[in-house]
GROMACS .gro file of C-alpha atoms in nm:
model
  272
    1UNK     CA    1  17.483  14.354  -7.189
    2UNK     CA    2  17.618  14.743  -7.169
    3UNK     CA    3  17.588  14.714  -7.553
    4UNK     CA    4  17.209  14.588  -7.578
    5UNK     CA    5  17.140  14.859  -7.308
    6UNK     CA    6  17.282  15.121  -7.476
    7UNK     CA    7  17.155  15.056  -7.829
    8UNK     CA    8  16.822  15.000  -7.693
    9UNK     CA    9  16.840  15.367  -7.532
   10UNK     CA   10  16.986  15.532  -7.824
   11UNK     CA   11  16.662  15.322  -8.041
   12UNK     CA   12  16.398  15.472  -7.808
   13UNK     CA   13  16.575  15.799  -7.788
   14UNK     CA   14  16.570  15.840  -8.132
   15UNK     CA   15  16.224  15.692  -8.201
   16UNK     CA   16  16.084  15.930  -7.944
   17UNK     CA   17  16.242  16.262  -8.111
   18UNK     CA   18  16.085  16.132  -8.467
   19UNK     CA   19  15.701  16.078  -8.292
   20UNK     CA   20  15.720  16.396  -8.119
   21UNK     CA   21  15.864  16.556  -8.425
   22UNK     CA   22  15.475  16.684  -8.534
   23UNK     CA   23  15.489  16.878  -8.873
   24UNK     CA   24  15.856  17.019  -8.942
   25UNK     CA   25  15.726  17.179  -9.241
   26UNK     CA   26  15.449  17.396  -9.010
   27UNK     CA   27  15.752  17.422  -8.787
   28UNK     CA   28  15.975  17.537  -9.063
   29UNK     CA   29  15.656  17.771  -9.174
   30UNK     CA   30  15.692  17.948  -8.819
   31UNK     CA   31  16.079  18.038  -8.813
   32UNK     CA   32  16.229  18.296  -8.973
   33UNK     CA   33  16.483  18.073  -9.114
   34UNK     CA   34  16.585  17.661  -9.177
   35UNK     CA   35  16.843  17.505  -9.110
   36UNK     CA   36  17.034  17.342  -9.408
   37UNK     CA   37  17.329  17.072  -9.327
   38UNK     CA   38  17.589  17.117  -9.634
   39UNK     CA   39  17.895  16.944  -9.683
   40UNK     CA   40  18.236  17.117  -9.662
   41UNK     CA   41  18.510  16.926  -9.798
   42UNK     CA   42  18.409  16.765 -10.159
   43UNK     CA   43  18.437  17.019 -10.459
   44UNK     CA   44  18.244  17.144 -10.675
   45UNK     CA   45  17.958  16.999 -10.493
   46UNK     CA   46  18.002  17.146 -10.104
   47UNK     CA   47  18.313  17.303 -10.014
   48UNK     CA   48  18.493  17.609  -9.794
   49UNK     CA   49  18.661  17.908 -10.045
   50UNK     CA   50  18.996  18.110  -9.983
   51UNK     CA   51  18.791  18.337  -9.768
   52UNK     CA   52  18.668  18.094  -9.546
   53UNK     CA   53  18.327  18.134  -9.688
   54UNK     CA   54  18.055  17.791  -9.807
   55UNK     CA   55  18.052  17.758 -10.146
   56UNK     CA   56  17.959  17.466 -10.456
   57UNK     CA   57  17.622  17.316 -10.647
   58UNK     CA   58  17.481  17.193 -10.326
   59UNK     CA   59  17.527  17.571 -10.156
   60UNK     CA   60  17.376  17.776 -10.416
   61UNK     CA   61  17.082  17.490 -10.417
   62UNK     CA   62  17.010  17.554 -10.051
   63UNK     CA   63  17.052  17.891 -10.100
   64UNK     CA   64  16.773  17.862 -10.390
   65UNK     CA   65  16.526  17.655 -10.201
   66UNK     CA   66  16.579  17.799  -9.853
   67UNK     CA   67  16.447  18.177 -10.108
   68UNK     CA   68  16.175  17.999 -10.247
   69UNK     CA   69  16.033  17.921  -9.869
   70UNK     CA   70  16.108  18.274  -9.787
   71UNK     CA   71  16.316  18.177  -9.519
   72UNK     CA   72  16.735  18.244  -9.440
   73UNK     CA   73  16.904  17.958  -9.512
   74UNK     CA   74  17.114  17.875  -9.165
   75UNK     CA   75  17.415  17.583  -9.303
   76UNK     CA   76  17.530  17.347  -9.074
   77UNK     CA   77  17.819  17.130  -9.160
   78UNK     CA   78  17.806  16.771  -9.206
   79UNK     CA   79  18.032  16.517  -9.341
   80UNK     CA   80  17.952  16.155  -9.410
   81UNK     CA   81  17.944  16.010  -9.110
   82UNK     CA   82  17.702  16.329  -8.944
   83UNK     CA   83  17.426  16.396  -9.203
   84UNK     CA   84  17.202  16.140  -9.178
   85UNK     CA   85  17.249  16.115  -8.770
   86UNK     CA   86  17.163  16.514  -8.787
   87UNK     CA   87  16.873  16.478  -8.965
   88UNK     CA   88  16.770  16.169  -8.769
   89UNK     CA   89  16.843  16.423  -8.418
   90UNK     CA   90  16.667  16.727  -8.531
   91UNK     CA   91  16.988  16.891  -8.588
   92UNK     CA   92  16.926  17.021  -8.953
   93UNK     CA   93  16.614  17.019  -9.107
   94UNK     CA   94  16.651  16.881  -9.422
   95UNK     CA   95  17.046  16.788  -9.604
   96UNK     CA   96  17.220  16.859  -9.917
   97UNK     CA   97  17.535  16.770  -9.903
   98UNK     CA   98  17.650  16.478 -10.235
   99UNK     CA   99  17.417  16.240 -10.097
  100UNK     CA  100  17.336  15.937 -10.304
  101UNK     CA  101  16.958  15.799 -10.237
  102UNK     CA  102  16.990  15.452 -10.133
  103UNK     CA  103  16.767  15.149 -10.007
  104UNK     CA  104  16.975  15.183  -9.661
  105UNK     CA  105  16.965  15.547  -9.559
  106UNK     CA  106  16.594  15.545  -9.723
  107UNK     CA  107  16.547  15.285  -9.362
  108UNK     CA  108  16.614  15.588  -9.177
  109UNK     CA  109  16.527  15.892  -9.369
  110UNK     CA  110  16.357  16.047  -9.629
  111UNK     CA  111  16.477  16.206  -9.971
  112UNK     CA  112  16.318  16.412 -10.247
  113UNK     CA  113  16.330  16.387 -10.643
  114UNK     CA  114  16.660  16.409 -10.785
  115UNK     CA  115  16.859  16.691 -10.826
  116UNK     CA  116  17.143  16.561 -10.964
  117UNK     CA  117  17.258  16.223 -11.155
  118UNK     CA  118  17.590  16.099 -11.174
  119UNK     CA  119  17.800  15.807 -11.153
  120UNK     CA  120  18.123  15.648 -10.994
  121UNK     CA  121  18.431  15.554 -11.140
  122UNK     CA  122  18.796  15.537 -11.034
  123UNK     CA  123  19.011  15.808 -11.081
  124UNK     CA  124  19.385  15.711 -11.158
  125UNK     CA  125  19.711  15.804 -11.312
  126UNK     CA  126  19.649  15.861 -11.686
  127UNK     CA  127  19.742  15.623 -11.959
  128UNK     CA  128  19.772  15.337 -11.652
  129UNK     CA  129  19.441  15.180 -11.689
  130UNK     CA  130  19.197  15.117 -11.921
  131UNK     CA  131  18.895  14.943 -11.781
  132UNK     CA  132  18.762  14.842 -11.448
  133UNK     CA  133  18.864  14.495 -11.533
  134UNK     CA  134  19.196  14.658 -11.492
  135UNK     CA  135  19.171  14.680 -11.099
  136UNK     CA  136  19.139  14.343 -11.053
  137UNK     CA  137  19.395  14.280 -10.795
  138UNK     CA  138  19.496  14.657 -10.684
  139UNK     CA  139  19.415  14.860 -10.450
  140UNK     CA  140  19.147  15.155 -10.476
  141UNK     CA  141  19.074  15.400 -10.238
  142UNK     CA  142  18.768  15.508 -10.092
  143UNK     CA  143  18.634  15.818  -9.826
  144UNK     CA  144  18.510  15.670  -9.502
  145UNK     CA  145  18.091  15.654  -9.510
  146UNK     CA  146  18.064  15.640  -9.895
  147UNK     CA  147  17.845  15.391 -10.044
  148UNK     CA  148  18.117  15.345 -10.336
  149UNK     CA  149  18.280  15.109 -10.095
  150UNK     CA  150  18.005  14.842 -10.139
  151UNK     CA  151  17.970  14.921 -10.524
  152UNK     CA  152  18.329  14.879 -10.610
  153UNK     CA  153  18.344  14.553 -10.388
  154UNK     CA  154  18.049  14.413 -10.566
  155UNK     CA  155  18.191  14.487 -10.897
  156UNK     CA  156  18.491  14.359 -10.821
  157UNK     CA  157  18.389  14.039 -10.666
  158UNK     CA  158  18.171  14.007 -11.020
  159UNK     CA  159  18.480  14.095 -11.223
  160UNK     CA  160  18.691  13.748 -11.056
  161UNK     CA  161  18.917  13.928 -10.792
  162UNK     CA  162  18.859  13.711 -10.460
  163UNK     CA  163  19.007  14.000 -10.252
  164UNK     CA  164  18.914  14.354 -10.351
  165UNK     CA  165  19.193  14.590 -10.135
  166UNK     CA  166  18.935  14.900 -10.108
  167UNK     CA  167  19.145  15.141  -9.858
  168UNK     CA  168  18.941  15.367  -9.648
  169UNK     CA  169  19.046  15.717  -9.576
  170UNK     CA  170  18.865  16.023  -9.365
  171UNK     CA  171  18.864  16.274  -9.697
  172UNK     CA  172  18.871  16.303 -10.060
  173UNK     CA  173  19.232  16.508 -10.016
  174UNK     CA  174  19.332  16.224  -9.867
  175UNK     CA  175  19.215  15.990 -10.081
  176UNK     CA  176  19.381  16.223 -10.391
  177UNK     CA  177  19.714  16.194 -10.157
  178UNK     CA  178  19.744  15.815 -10.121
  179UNK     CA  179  19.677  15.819 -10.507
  180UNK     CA  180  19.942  16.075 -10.571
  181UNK     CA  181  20.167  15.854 -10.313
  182UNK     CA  182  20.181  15.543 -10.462
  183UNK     CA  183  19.951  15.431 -10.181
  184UNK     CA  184  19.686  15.318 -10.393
  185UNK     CA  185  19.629  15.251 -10.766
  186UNK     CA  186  19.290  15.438 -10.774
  187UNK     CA  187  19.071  15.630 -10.559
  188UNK     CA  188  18.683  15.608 -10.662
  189UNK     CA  189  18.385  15.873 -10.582
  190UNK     CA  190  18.131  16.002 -10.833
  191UNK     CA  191  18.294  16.140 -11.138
  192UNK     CA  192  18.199  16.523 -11.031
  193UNK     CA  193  18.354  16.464 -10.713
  194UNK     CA  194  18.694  16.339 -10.861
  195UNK     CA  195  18.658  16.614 -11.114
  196UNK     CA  196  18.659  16.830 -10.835
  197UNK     CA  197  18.918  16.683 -10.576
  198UNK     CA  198  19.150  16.675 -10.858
  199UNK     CA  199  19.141  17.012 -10.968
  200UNK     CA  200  19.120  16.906 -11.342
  201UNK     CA  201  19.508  16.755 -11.314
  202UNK     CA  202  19.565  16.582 -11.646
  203UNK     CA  203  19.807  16.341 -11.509
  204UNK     CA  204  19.503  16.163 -11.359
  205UNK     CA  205  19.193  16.060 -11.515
  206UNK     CA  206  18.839  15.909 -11.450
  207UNK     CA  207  18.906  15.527 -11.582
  208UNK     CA  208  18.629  15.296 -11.742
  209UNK     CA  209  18.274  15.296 -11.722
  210UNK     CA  210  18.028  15.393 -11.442
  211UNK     CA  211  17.982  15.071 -11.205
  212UNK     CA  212  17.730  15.235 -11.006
  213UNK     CA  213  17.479  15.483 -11.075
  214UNK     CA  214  17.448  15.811 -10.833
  215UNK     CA  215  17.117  16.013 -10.751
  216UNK     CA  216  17.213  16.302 -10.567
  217UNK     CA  217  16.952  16.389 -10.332
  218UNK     CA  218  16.807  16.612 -10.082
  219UNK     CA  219  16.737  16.418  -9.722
  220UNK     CA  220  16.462  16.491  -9.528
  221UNK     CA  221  16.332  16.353  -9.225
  222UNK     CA  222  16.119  16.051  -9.210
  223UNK     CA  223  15.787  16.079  -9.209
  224UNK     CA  224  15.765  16.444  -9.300
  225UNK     CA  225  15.566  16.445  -9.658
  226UNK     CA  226  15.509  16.791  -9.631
  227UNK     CA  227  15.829  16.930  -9.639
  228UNK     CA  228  15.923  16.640  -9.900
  229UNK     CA  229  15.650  16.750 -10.093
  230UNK     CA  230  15.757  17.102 -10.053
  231UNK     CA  231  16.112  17.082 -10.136
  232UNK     CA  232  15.988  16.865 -10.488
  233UNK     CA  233  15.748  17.183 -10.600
  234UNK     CA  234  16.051  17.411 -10.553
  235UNK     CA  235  16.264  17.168 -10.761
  236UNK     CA  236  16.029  17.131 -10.995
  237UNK     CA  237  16.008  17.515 -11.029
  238UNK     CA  238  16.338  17.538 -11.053
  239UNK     CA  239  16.391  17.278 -11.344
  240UNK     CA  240  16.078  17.467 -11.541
  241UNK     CA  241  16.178  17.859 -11.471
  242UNK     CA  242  16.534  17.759 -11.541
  243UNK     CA  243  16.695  17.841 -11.249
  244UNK     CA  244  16.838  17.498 -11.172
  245UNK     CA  245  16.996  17.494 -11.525
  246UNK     CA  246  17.172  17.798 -11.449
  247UNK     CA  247  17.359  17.668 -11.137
  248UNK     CA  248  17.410  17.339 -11.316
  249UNK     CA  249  17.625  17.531 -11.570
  250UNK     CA  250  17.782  17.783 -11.351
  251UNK     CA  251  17.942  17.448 -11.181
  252UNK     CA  252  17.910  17.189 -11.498
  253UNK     CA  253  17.876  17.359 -11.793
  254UNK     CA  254  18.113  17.358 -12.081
  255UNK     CA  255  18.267  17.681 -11.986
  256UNK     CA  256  18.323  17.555 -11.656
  257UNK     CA  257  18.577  17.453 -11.449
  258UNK     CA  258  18.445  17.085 -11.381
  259UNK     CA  259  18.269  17.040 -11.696
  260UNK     CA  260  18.096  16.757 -11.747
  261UNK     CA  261  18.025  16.613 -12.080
  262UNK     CA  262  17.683  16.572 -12.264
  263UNK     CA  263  17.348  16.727 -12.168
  264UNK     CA  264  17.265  16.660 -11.789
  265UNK     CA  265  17.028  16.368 -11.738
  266UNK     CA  266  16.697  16.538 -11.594
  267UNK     CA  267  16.407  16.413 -11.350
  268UNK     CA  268  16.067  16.373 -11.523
  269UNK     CA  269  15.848  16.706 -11.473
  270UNK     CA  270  15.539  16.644 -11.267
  271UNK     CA  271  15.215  16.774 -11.448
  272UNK     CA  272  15.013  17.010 -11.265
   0.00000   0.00000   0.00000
């Protein structure tokens, strides 16, 4: 009964903050800055430098949008577990931080076009496996609130293993250590996150083909077309004056360090 109580409370709590939310984006309009919640622990997407200092795609992307609005962009960490629940509080006002648009979150919040596509696969020891087909059976690990948990159990149901072993740990590092350790037989995340976590180690690589799509994404509160609306001009902008494609290859590009191959897959341009 203490459980039914409190989830009820926590329902109407939360339902209360989203219909007294009114218009973020006139909100937003009224501040002198917004506040941005940005991973800090999965390079080259989101991550904390030597000096202590944000940094990664997803920073210089707030960083872009938050100057296109005119406003100082205020970052506020958040992880997996926090970003949606921050959004969903009021705590940030809108999120970029290597989220993947999916039918769940979109139940509880809202996201703009796509800013970046990728894909996930499992990283492993090189030479060791060939195929997903090949982790039929072995155990893979995964970060603690990623959707690749689902994917890869999915997959690996399809692929005939009755059991999947998918190991959840609290960060990518840790993830990379259980690898490193023997632990596990693969860790999986989207292939610009293990780029990243592994620093480009050649005794590892990114094994097989993608089993499940990613559409990075900025979240924004439900309900708020405005600011959804807003934050799709700017990207659209951005794709069009070239700006985007400049931080996509300062992160991506071939003379990167987490270069990814091929041209990068882009969102359709919206006519004006």
């Amino acid at each position: 009964m203490r459980r039914i109580v409190s989830f009820l409370f926590v329902f109407f709590s939360l339902g209360s903050l989203q219909i007294h939310a009114g218009n973020l984006f006139d909100e937003i309009s009224a501040r002198e800055e917004i506040n941005i919640g940005v991973g800090y622990m999965v390079p080259p997407m989101n991550y904390i430098d030597d000096d202590g200092v944000h940094t990664g795609f997803d920073v210089d992307l707030a960083f872009a949008i938050a100057k296109h609005m005119g406003k100082t962009a205020n970052l506020v960490k958040v992880n997996n577990k926090t970003r949606v629940s921050f959004l969903v509080t009021g705590k940030v006002d809108i999120v970029i931080s290597s989220m993947n648009h999916t039918v769940g979150r979109d139940k509880v919040i809202d996201f703009s076009d796509v800013y970046l596509y990728d894909g996930k696969r499992i990283l492993a020891k090189r030479g060791r496996f060939s195929s997903l087909q090949d982790f039929v059976g072995k155990r893979v690990a995964v970060v603690q609130g990623s959707n690749a948990r689902t994917a890869l159990h999915e997959k690996l149901i399809e692929l005939g293993d009755p059991n999947p072993q998918i190991l959840s740990f609290q960060s990518n590092a840790e993830c990379l250590l259980a690898l490193k350790t023997n632990k596990v037989d693969g860790y999986t995340n989207d292939t610009v996150i293990l780029l990243g976590t592994s620093g480009g180690d050649s005794q590892y690589e990114a094994v097989g083909e993608i089993f499940s799509p990613t559409f990075f994404s900025i979240g924004v509160p439900e309900n708020q077309s405005k600011l959804r609306d807003e934050v799709n001009f700017i990207l659209r902008d951005m794709h069009l004056s070239g700006e985007w494609r400049a931080i996509y290859d300062k992160w991506f590009g071939p003379s990167s360090q987490y270069s990814l191959p091929g041209e990068p897959k882009l969102p359709p341009i919206w006519p004006m």
